Amino acid sequence: MNIKNTIPAIAAIAIAISFQACSENDKNTAPQNNSISFTTLNGSALYRLENTAQVFMTDNDVAYQDSASLLIPAEIYGHKLDGLKDSIMKAAFDTVSTDINVAMDAFFRNAVAETGYQYSPNDSIQRSDREGMTLVTGDVFNLSTRLLTYRVSNYSYSPGAAHGITITNYITFDLRNGQIIELDDIFTADGLAGLPALIKARATELAPAIGPTNIESLPARGNFYITLDGSIVFVYQPYEVASYAQGAIAIPFYPYQLSEMMTAEGLALFDLNS
């Protein structure tokens, strides 16, 4: 296994695009400390799937490769981001651990174990023999003076499968109070109960562009993000409410369209109090 955790220089240029869309309210509350820094987390492992040469009619046993590459915010505008880091680890490796390398190693081994084959670590196996893989990536999707949206994508391809699949989850972090924002922070209990019907109706309107869908509930894991212009987008994974060919299904709303379903915190988040 090859795992590396390094700290690069200040990386403000990596997200310079976010500053092009700041609202007037953002400008009035611009942070005094504009520093932005990241850590990078990279790791990989290659496994031999035992006794698979005959199964796949190859000269050698085939290989399964795990890899991860995440750009993790270390500090944004002077804010420490420990809560965000824990959420990133949970989304990326399905666990929270004080030792990131241990968490990544366990995730890698679990991914290859799910193939159903016996396996053994082998960094010398030819990568051309690879017949399956897992790739985890993470990056900053959106950043304003108020909110940071982080994206974690997990691509997996099982040996012999017709195709791979990518699962993408979003984490929304409030830079002002250092808290992760969930749907139940934005919407009341009654609002959450009523959202699926509104999302379904909106998806029906968008059907010429996104295709037919079967939406009966909120996205798995409450998956959503907030755009730089303030829209809220509900994201369903491939196969969750539509065919694989349609990919992820993203259903957007302007916040005012959902304001009657929001908590006081949600109204304040979208400047809808007036």
PDB file of C-alpha atoms in Angstrom:
ATOM      1  CA  MET A   1       0.000   0.000   0.000  1.00  0.00           C
ATOM      2  CA  ASN A   2       1.119   3.482  -0.830  1.00  0.00           C
ATOM      3  CA  ILE A   3      -0.405   6.212   1.334  1.00  0.00           C
ATOM      4  CA  LYS A   4       0.782   9.796   1.460  1.00  0.00           C
ATOM      5  CA  ASN A   5      -0.471  12.774   3.450  1.00  0.00           C
ATOM      6  CA  THR A   6       1.224  16.052   2.569  1.00  0.00           C
ATOM      7  CA  ILE A   7       0.637  19.767   3.142  1.00  0.00           C
ATOM      8  CA  PRO A   8       0.999  22.040   0.081  1.00  0.00           C
ATOM      9  CA  ALA A   9       1.344  25.812  -0.050  1.00  0.00           C
ATOM     10  CA  ILE A  10      -1.577  28.211   0.277  1.00  0.00           C
ATOM     11  CA  ALA A  11      -4.013  27.267  -2.454  1.00  0.00           C
ATOM     12  CA  ALA A  12      -6.401  30.160  -2.854  1.00  0.00           C
ATOM     13  CA  ILE A  13      -6.095  30.008  -6.624  1.00  0.00           C
ATOM     14  CA  ALA A  14      -7.714  26.583  -6.621  1.00  0.00           C
ATOM     15  CA  ILE A  15     -11.080  28.113  -5.826  1.00  0.00           C
ATOM     16  CA  ALA A  16     -10.757  31.613  -7.179  1.00  0.00           C
ATOM     17  CA  ILE A  17     -13.897  31.102  -9.220  1.00  0.00           C
ATOM     18  CA  SER A  18     -15.977  31.191  -6.055  1.00  0.00           C
ATOM     19  CA  PHE A  19     -15.243  34.843  -5.454  1.00  0.00           C
ATOM     20  CA  GLN A  20     -16.779  35.821  -8.782  1.00  0.00           C
ATOM     21  CA  ALA A  21     -20.254  35.047  -7.486  1.00  0.00           C
ATOM     22  CA  CYS A  22     -20.294  36.738  -4.074  1.00  0.00           C
ATOM     23  CA  SER A  23     -23.561  38.487  -3.280  1.00  0.00           C
ATOM     24  CA  GLU A  24     -23.731  42.031  -1.925  1.00  0.00           C
ATOM     25  CA  ASN A  25     -24.471  40.510   1.465  1.00  0.00           C
ATOM     26  CA  ASP A  26     -21.314  38.409   1.176  1.00  0.00           C
ATOM     27  CA  LYS A  27     -19.300  41.516   0.363  1.00  0.00           C
ATOM     28  CA  ASN A  28     -20.618  43.240   3.445  1.00  0.00           C
ATOM     29  CA  THR A  29     -19.523  40.335   5.611  1.00  0.00           C
ATOM     30  CA  ALA A  30     -16.241  39.553   3.883  1.00  0.00           C
ATOM     31  CA  PRO A  31     -13.775  37.799   6.196  1.00  0.00           C
ATOM     32  CA  GLN A  32     -10.839  39.717   7.542  1.00  0.00           C
ATOM     33  CA  ASN A  33      -8.564  36.714   7.108  1.00  0.00           C
ATOM     34  CA  ASN A  34      -8.575  35.650   3.457  1.00  0.00           C
ATOM     35  CA  SER A  35      -6.101  32.791   3.828  1.00  0.00           C
ATOM     36  CA  ILE A  36      -7.023  29.401   2.397  1.00  0.00           C
ATOM     37  CA  SER A  37      -4.933  26.274   2.849  1.00  0.00           C
ATOM     38  CA  PHE A  38      -5.355  22.584   2.180  1.00  0.00           C
ATOM     39  CA  THR A  39      -3.884  19.209   2.942  1.00  0.00           C
ATOM     40  CA  THR A  40      -3.793  16.515   0.291  1.00  0.00           C
ATOM     41  CA  LEU A  41      -4.565  12.892   1.011  1.00  0.00           C
ATOM     42  CA  ASN A  42      -3.421  10.346  -1.550  1.00  0.00           C
ATOM     43  CA  GLY A  43      -3.350   6.599  -1.246  1.00  0.00           C
ATOM     44  CA  SER A  44      -3.401   3.474  -3.378  1.00  0.00           C
ATOM     45  CA  ALA A  45      -3.289  -0.283  -3.089  1.00  0.00           C
ATOM     46  CA  LEU A  46      -3.186  -3.106  -5.624  1.00  0.00           C
ATOM     47  CA  TYR A  47      -4.516  -6.589  -4.881  1.00  0.00           C
ATOM     48  CA  ARG A  48      -4.299  -9.897  -6.707  1.00  0.00           C
ATOM     49  CA  LEU A  49      -7.631 -11.683  -6.918  1.00  0.00           C
ATOM     50  CA  GLU A  50      -6.661 -15.271  -6.245  1.00  0.00           C
ATOM     51  CA  ASN A  51      -7.486 -18.013  -8.736  1.00  0.00           C
ATOM     52  CA  THR A  52      -9.182 -15.697 -11.218  1.00  0.00           C
ATOM     53  CA  ALA A  53      -7.053 -16.351 -14.331  1.00  0.00           C
ATOM     54  CA  GLN A  54      -9.356 -19.185 -15.414  1.00  0.00           C
ATOM     55  CA  VAL A  55     -12.492 -17.191 -14.607  1.00  0.00           C
ATOM     56  CA  PHE A  56     -11.436 -14.288 -16.817  1.00  0.00           C
ATOM     57  CA  MET A  57      -9.475 -16.416 -19.304  1.00  0.00           C
ATOM     58  CA  THR A  58      -6.264 -14.473 -18.736  1.00  0.00           C
ATOM     59  CA  ASP A  59      -2.646 -15.547 -18.425  1.00  0.00           C
ATOM     60  CA  ASN A  60      -2.453 -14.229 -14.872  1.00  0.00           C
ATOM     61  CA  ASP A  61      -4.786 -13.646 -11.970  1.00  0.00           C
ATOM     62  CA  VAL A  62      -6.500 -10.309 -12.400  1.00  0.00           C
ATOM     63  CA  ALA A  63      -5.922  -7.320 -10.134  1.00  0.00           C
ATOM     64  CA  TYR A  64      -8.127  -4.923  -8.202  1.00  0.00           C
ATOM     65  CA  GLN A  65      -6.882  -1.396  -7.609  1.00  0.00           C
ATOM     66  CA  ASP A  66      -7.976   0.980  -4.857  1.00  0.00           C
ATOM     67  CA  SER A  67      -6.982   4.634  -4.881  1.00  0.00           C
ATOM     68  CA  ALA A  68      -7.963   7.865  -3.183  1.00  0.00           C
ATOM     69  CA  SER A  69      -7.121  11.494  -3.831  1.00  0.00           C
ATOM     70  CA  LEU A  70      -8.718  14.190  -1.693  1.00  0.00           C
ATOM     71  CA  LEU A  71      -7.986  17.902  -1.387  1.00  0.00           C
ATOM     72  CA  ILE A  72      -9.014  18.631   2.200  1.00  0.00           C
ATOM     73  CA  PRO A  73      -9.475  22.182   3.507  1.00  0.00           C
ATOM     74  CA  ALA A  74      -7.191  22.809   6.468  1.00  0.00           C
ATOM     75  CA  GLU A  75      -8.131  26.419   7.098  1.00  0.00           C
ATOM     76  CA  ILE A  76     -10.593  28.767   5.391  1.00  0.00           C
ATOM     77  CA  TYR A  77     -10.672  32.465   6.305  1.00  0.00           C
ATOM     78  CA  GLY A  78      -9.055  31.660   9.640  1.00  0.00           C
ATOM     79  CA  HIS A  79     -11.643  29.006  10.548  1.00  0.00           C
ATOM     80  CA  LYS A  80     -10.510  25.602  11.764  1.00  0.00           C
ATOM     81  CA  LEU A  81     -12.465  22.868  10.059  1.00  0.00           C
ATOM     82  CA  ASP A  82     -12.307  19.774  12.267  1.00  0.00           C
ATOM     83  CA  GLY A  83     -16.055  19.071  11.944  1.00  0.00           C
ATOM     84  CA  LEU A  84     -15.849  19.292   8.175  1.00  0.00           C
ATOM     85  CA  LYS A  85     -12.853  16.953   8.080  1.00  0.00           C
ATOM     86  CA  ASP A  86     -14.771  14.317  10.059  1.00  0.00           C
ATOM     87  CA  SER A  87     -17.699  14.571   7.638  1.00  0.00           C
ATOM     88  CA  ILE A  88     -15.351  14.222   4.666  1.00  0.00           C
ATOM     89  CA  MET A  89     -13.816  11.068   6.166  1.00  0.00           C
ATOM     90  CA  LYS A  90     -17.292   9.644   6.797  1.00  0.00           C
ATOM     91  CA  ALA A  91     -18.410  10.343   3.227  1.00  0.00           C
ATOM     92  CA  ALA A  92     -15.170   9.084   1.690  1.00  0.00           C
ATOM     93  CA  PHE A  93     -14.351   6.046   3.843  1.00  0.00           C
ATOM     94  CA  ASP A  94     -17.584   5.399   5.766  1.00  0.00           C
ATOM     95  CA  THR A  95     -15.919   5.969   9.126  1.00  0.00           C
ATOM     96  CA  VAL A  96     -14.471   8.670  11.356  1.00  0.00           C
ATOM     97  CA  SER A  97     -11.026   7.915  12.713  1.00  0.00           C
ATOM     98  CA  THR A  98      -8.196   9.825  14.334  1.00  0.00           C
ATOM     99  CA  ASP A  99      -5.864   7.936  11.995  1.00  0.00           C
ATOM    100  CA  ILE A 100      -6.854   8.690   8.405  1.00  0.00           C
ATOM    101  CA  ASN A 101      -4.425   6.142   6.983  1.00  0.00           C
ATOM    102  CA  VAL A 102      -5.964   3.349   9.059  1.00  0.00           C
ATOM    103  CA  ALA A 103      -9.450   4.363   7.912  1.00  0.00           C
ATOM    104  CA  MET A 104      -8.362   4.417   4.272  1.00  0.00           C
ATOM    105  CA  ASP A 105      -6.642   1.037   4.528  1.00  0.00           C
ATOM    106  CA  ALA A 106      -9.767  -0.528   6.062  1.00  0.00           C
ATOM    107  CA  PHE A 107     -11.941   0.983   3.325  1.00  0.00           C
ATOM    108  CA  PHE A 108      -9.624  -0.333   0.599  1.00  0.00           C
ATOM    109  CA  ARG A 109      -9.683  -3.851   2.027  1.00  0.00           C
ATOM    110  CA  ASN A 110     -13.449  -3.809   2.400  1.00  0.00           C
ATOM    111  CA  ALA A 111     -13.856  -2.661  -1.217  1.00  0.00           C
ATOM    112  CA  VAL A 112     -11.801  -5.528  -2.612  1.00  0.00           C
ATOM    113  CA  ALA A 113     -13.443  -8.019  -0.242  1.00  0.00           C
ATOM    114  CA  GLU A 114     -16.830  -7.112  -1.722  1.00  0.00           C
ATOM    115  CA  THR A 115     -15.748  -8.644  -5.039  1.00  0.00           C
ATOM    116  CA  GLY A 116     -16.256 -12.048  -3.414  1.00  0.00           C
ATOM    117  CA  TYR A 117     -12.779 -13.269  -4.363  1.00  0.00           C
ATOM    118  CA  GLN A 118      -9.928 -14.131  -2.060  1.00  0.00           C
ATOM    119  CA  TYR A 119      -7.244 -11.500  -2.406  1.00  0.00           C
ATOM    120  CA  SER A 120      -3.694 -10.672  -1.451  1.00  0.00           C
ATOM    121  CA  PRO A 121      -1.838  -7.326  -1.529  1.00  0.00           C
ATOM    122  CA  ASN A 122       0.635  -7.283  -4.384  1.00  0.00           C
ATOM    123  CA  ASP A 123       2.218  -4.031  -5.533  1.00  0.00           C
ATOM    124  CA  SER A 124       4.266  -5.820  -8.202  1.00  0.00           C
ATOM    125  CA  ILE A 125       1.354  -7.205 -10.210  1.00  0.00           C
ATOM    126  CA  GLN A 126       1.000  -5.781 -13.709  1.00  0.00           C
ATOM    127  CA  ARG A 127      -1.528  -2.960 -13.756  1.00  0.00           C
ATOM    128  CA  SER A 128      -2.570  -4.118 -17.226  1.00  0.00           C
ATOM    129  CA  ASP A 129      -4.122  -7.101 -15.441  1.00  0.00           C
ATOM    130  CA  ARG A 130      -6.500  -4.821 -13.520  1.00  0.00           C
ATOM    131  CA  GLU A 131     -10.086  -6.020 -13.754  1.00  0.00           C
ATOM    132  CA  GLY A 132     -11.723  -3.932 -11.023  1.00  0.00           C
ATOM    133  CA  MET A 133     -11.201  -0.697  -9.161  1.00  0.00           C
ATOM    134  CA  THR A 134     -12.401   1.787  -6.575  1.00  0.00           C
ATOM    135  CA  LEU A 135     -11.506   5.465  -6.873  1.00  0.00           C
ATOM    136  CA  VAL A 136     -12.392   8.008  -4.180  1.00  0.00           C
ATOM    137  CA  THR A 137     -11.946  11.714  -4.911  1.00  0.00           C
ATOM    138  CA  GLY A 138     -12.767  14.820  -2.924  1.00  0.00           C
ATOM    139  CA  ASP A 139     -12.698  18.521  -3.731  1.00  0.00           C
ATOM    140  CA  VAL A 140     -14.216  21.896  -2.924  1.00  0.00           C
ATOM    141  CA  PHE A 141     -17.317  22.209  -5.094  1.00  0.00           C
ATOM    142  CA  ASN A 142     -18.428  25.717  -4.062  1.00  0.00           C
ATOM    143  CA  LEU A 143     -17.066  28.376  -1.734  1.00  0.00           C
ATOM    144  CA  SER A 144     -18.471  31.728  -0.682  1.00  0.00           C
ATOM    145  CA  THR A 145     -17.786  33.867   2.373  1.00  0.00           C
ATOM    146  CA  ARG A 146     -20.658  32.063   4.126  1.00  0.00           C
ATOM    147  CA  LEU A 147     -20.720  28.484   2.850  1.00  0.00           C
ATOM    148  CA  LEU A 148     -18.332  25.787   1.708  1.00  0.00           C
ATOM    149  CA  THR A 149     -19.665  22.838  -0.259  1.00  0.00           C
ATOM    150  CA  TYR A 150     -17.436  19.785  -0.420  1.00  0.00           C
ATOM    151  CA  ARG A 151     -17.918  16.980  -2.948  1.00  0.00           C
ATOM    152  CA  VAL A 152     -16.915  13.352  -2.418  1.00  0.00           C
ATOM    153  CA  SER A 153     -17.159  10.973  -5.396  1.00  0.00           C
ATOM    154  CA  ASN A 154     -16.739   7.222  -5.140  1.00  0.00           C
ATOM    155  CA  TYR A 155     -16.340   5.347  -8.424  1.00  0.00           C
ATOM    156  CA  SER A 156     -16.356   1.559  -8.326  1.00  0.00           C
ATOM    157  CA  TYR A 157     -16.131  -1.132 -10.979  1.00  0.00           C
ATOM    158  CA  SER A 158     -16.513  -4.776 -10.016  1.00  0.00           C
ATOM    159  CA  PRO A 159     -14.664  -7.445 -11.999  1.00  0.00           C
ATOM    160  CA  GLY A 160     -16.764  -8.593 -14.924  1.00  0.00           C
ATOM    161  CA  ALA A 161     -19.443  -5.932 -14.474  1.00  0.00           C
ATOM    162  CA  ALA A 162     -21.024  -4.261 -17.500  1.00  0.00           C
ATOM    163  CA  HIS A 163     -20.036  -0.835 -16.219  1.00  0.00           C
ATOM    164  CA  GLY A 164     -18.875   1.074 -13.172  1.00  0.00           C
ATOM    165  CA  ILE A 165     -20.916   3.453 -11.043  1.00  0.00           C
ATOM    166  CA  THR A 166     -20.153   6.788  -9.417  1.00  0.00           C
ATOM    167  CA  ILE A 167     -21.788   7.850  -6.139  1.00  0.00           C
ATOM    168  CA  THR A 168     -21.399  11.548  -5.317  1.00  0.00           C
ATOM    169  CA  ASN A 169     -22.209  13.097  -1.947  1.00  0.00           C
ATOM    170  CA  TYR A 170     -22.132  16.758  -0.972  1.00  0.00           C
ATOM    171  CA  ILE A 171     -21.306  18.298   2.406  1.00  0.00           C
ATOM    172  CA  THR A 172     -22.422  21.849   3.186  1.00  0.00           C
ATOM    173  CA  PHE A 173     -20.430  23.653   5.878  1.00  0.00           C
ATOM    174  CA  ASP A 174     -21.371  26.972   7.475  1.00  0.00           C
ATOM    175  CA  LEU A 175     -18.160  28.967   7.839  1.00  0.00           C
ATOM    176  CA  ARG A 176     -19.715  31.404  10.303  1.00  0.00           C
ATOM    177  CA  ASN A 177     -20.542  28.903  13.022  1.00  0.00           C
ATOM    178  CA  GLY A 178     -18.406  25.938  11.992  1.00  0.00           C
ATOM    179  CA  GLN A 179     -21.379  23.583  11.600  1.00  0.00           C
ATOM    180  CA  ILE A 180     -22.431  21.085   8.961  1.00  0.00           C
ATOM    181  CA  ILE A 181     -25.799  22.049   7.460  1.00  0.00           C
ATOM    182  CA  GLU A 182     -28.281  19.195   7.044  1.00  0.00           C
ATOM    183  CA  LEU A 183     -31.736  19.248   5.489  1.00  0.00           C
ATOM    184  CA  ASP A 184     -33.392  19.195   8.909  1.00  0.00           C
ATOM    185  CA  ASP A 185     -31.548  22.399   9.757  1.00  0.00           C
ATOM    186  CA  ILE A 186     -33.136  24.099   6.754  1.00  0.00           C
ATOM    187  CA  PHE A 187     -36.609  22.557   6.765  1.00  0.00           C
ATOM    188  CA  THR A 188     -39.213  21.884   9.440  1.00  0.00           C
ATOM    189  CA  ALA A 189     -40.453  18.348  10.084  1.00  0.00           C
ATOM    190  CA  ASP A 190     -43.615  19.100   8.108  1.00  0.00           C
ATOM    191  CA  GLY A 191     -41.492  20.676   5.400  1.00  0.00           C
ATOM    192  CA  LEU A 192     -39.333  17.577   5.080  1.00  0.00           C
ATOM    193  CA  ALA A 193     -42.462  15.431   4.831  1.00  0.00           C
ATOM    194  CA  GLY A 194     -43.808  17.611   2.030  1.00  0.00           C
ATOM    195  CA  LEU A 195     -40.609  17.987   0.042  1.00  0.00           C
ATOM    196  CA  PRO A 196     -40.728  14.700  -1.913  1.00  0.00           C
ATOM    197  CA  ALA A 197     -44.017  15.665  -3.579  1.00  0.00           C
ATOM    198  CA  LEU A 198     -42.594  19.039  -4.640  1.00  0.00           C
ATOM    199  CA  ILE A 199     -39.385  17.459  -5.904  1.00  0.00           C
ATOM    200  CA  LYS A 200     -41.420  14.896  -7.846  1.00  0.00           C
ATOM    201  CA  ALA A 201     -43.514  17.633  -9.448  1.00  0.00           C
ATOM    202  CA  ARG A 202     -40.417  19.599 -10.383  1.00  0.00           C
ATOM    203  CA  ALA A 203     -38.791  16.480 -11.860  1.00  0.00           C
ATOM    204  CA  THR A 204     -41.878  15.956 -13.995  1.00  0.00           C
ATOM    205  CA  GLU A 205     -41.476  19.496 -15.343  1.00  0.00           C
ATOM    206  CA  LEU A 206     -37.821  18.748 -16.122  1.00  0.00           C
ATOM    207  CA  ALA A 207     -38.530  15.357 -17.730  1.00  0.00           C
ATOM    208  CA  PRO A 208     -37.780  16.576 -21.291  1.00  0.00           C
ATOM    209  CA  ALA A 209     -34.235  17.333 -20.113  1.00  0.00           C
ATOM    210  CA  ILE A 210     -33.549  14.670 -17.448  1.00  0.00           C
ATOM    211  CA  GLY A 211     -35.844  11.857 -18.556  1.00  0.00           C
ATOM    212  CA  PRO A 212     -38.496   9.962 -16.572  1.00  0.00           C
ATOM    213  CA  THR A 213     -38.022   9.578 -12.831  1.00  0.00           C
ATOM    214  CA  ASN A 214     -39.676   7.784  -9.942  1.00  0.00           C
ATOM    215  CA  ILE A 215     -39.260  10.087  -6.944  1.00  0.00           C
ATOM    216  CA  GLU A 216     -41.116   9.126  -3.771  1.00  0.00           C
ATOM    217  CA  SER A 217     -38.688  10.248  -1.070  1.00  0.00           C
ATOM    218  CA  LEU A 218     -35.841  12.593  -0.294  1.00  0.00           C
ATOM    219  CA  PRO A 219     -32.388  11.726  -1.702  1.00  0.00           C
ATOM    220  CA  ALA A 220     -30.448   9.074   0.184  1.00  0.00           C
ATOM    221  CA  ARG A 221     -28.386  10.577   2.992  1.00  0.00           C
ATOM    222  CA  GLY A 222     -30.194  13.885   2.472  1.00  0.00           C
ATOM    223  CA  ASN A 223     -27.962  14.634  -0.497  1.00  0.00           C
ATOM    224  CA  PHE A 224     -28.124  18.285  -1.598  1.00  0.00           C
ATOM    225  CA  TYR A 225     -25.961  21.310  -2.316  1.00  0.00           C
ATOM    226  CA  ILE A 226     -26.399  25.065  -2.471  1.00  0.00           C
ATOM    227  CA  THR A 227     -25.198  26.838  -5.594  1.00  0.00           C
ATOM    228  CA  LEU A 228     -23.244  30.073  -5.599  1.00  0.00           C
ATOM    229  CA  ASP A 229     -26.362  31.943  -6.728  1.00  0.00           C
ATOM    230  CA  GLY A 230     -28.249  30.562  -3.714  1.00  0.00           C
ATOM    231  CA  SER A 231     -30.344  27.813  -5.310  1.00  0.00           C
ATOM    232  CA  ILE A 232     -30.800  24.522  -3.477  1.00  0.00           C
ATOM    233  CA  VAL A 233     -30.297  21.347  -5.508  1.00  0.00           C
ATOM    234  CA  PHE A 234     -31.460  17.876  -4.443  1.00  0.00           C
ATOM    235  CA  VAL A 235     -29.254  15.131  -5.891  1.00  0.00           C
ATOM    236  CA  TYR A 236     -30.254  11.489  -6.455  1.00  0.00           C
ATOM    237  CA  GLN A 237     -27.602   8.897  -7.257  1.00  0.00           C
ATOM    238  CA  PRO A 238     -27.598   6.773 -10.442  1.00  0.00           C
ATOM    239  CA  TYR A 239     -30.275   4.044 -10.172  1.00  0.00           C
ATOM    240  CA  GLU A 240     -31.870   5.773  -7.155  1.00  0.00           C
ATOM    241  CA  VAL A 241     -34.850   7.230  -9.044  1.00  0.00           C
ATOM    242  CA  ALA A 242     -33.988   6.696 -12.711  1.00  0.00           C
ATOM    243  CA  SER A 243     -32.099   4.443 -15.094  1.00  0.00           C
ATOM    244  CA  TYR A 244     -28.323   4.190 -15.006  1.00  0.00           C
ATOM    245  CA  ALA A 245     -28.082   5.891 -18.406  1.00  0.00           C
ATOM    246  CA  GLN A 246     -29.646   9.037 -16.942  1.00  0.00           C
ATOM    247  CA  GLY A 247     -26.859   9.389 -14.384  1.00  0.00           C
ATOM    248  CA  ALA A 248     -27.331  11.434 -11.228  1.00  0.00           C
ATOM    249  CA  ILE A 249     -30.624  13.325 -11.091  1.00  0.00           C
ATOM    250  CA  ALA A 250     -30.318  16.927  -9.848  1.00  0.00           C
ATOM    251  CA  ILE A 251     -33.516  18.837  -9.040  1.00  0.00           C
ATOM    252  CA  PRO A 252     -33.030  22.598  -8.374  1.00  0.00           C
ATOM    253  CA  PHE A 253     -35.231  25.125  -6.594  1.00  0.00           C
ATOM    254  CA  TYR A 254     -34.992  28.805  -5.859  1.00  0.00           C
ATOM    255  CA  PRO A 255     -35.128  29.117  -2.048  1.00  0.00           C
ATOM    256  CA  TYR A 256     -38.227  31.353  -2.101  1.00  0.00           C
ATOM    257  CA  GLN A 257     -40.143  28.472  -3.699  1.00  0.00           C
ATOM    258  CA  LEU A 258     -39.625  26.449  -0.511  1.00  0.00           C
ATOM    259  CA  SER A 259     -39.684  29.247   2.059  1.00  0.00           C
ATOM    260  CA  GLU A 260     -42.962  28.187   3.679  1.00  0.00           C
ATOM    261  CA  MET A 261     -41.338  24.861   4.573  1.00  0.00           C
ATOM    262  CA  MET A 262     -38.216  26.326   6.160  1.00  0.00           C
ATOM    263  CA  THR A 263     -37.049  26.720   9.725  1.00  0.00           C
ATOM    264  CA  ALA A 264     -35.956  30.101  11.052  1.00  0.00           C
ATOM    265  CA  GLU A 265     -32.373  28.963  10.402  1.00  0.00           C
ATOM    266  CA  GLY A 266     -33.217  28.075   6.813  1.00  0.00           C
ATOM    267  CA  LEU A 267     -34.878  31.443   6.201  1.00  0.00           C
ATOM    268  CA  ALA A 268     -31.846  33.238   7.610  1.00  0.00           C
ATOM    269  CA  LEU A 269     -29.484  31.124   5.528  1.00  0.00           C
ATOM    270  CA  PHE A 270     -31.164  32.238   2.315  1.00  0.00           C
ATOM    271  CA  ASP A 271     -31.877  35.825   3.499  1.00  0.00           C
ATOM    272  CA  LEU A 272     -35.647  35.237   3.340  1.00  0.00           C
ATOM    273  CA  ASN A 273     -36.577  36.799   6.679  1.00  0.00           C
ATOM    274  CA  SER A 274     -37.893  40.033   5.217  1.00  0.00           C
TER     275      SER A 274
END
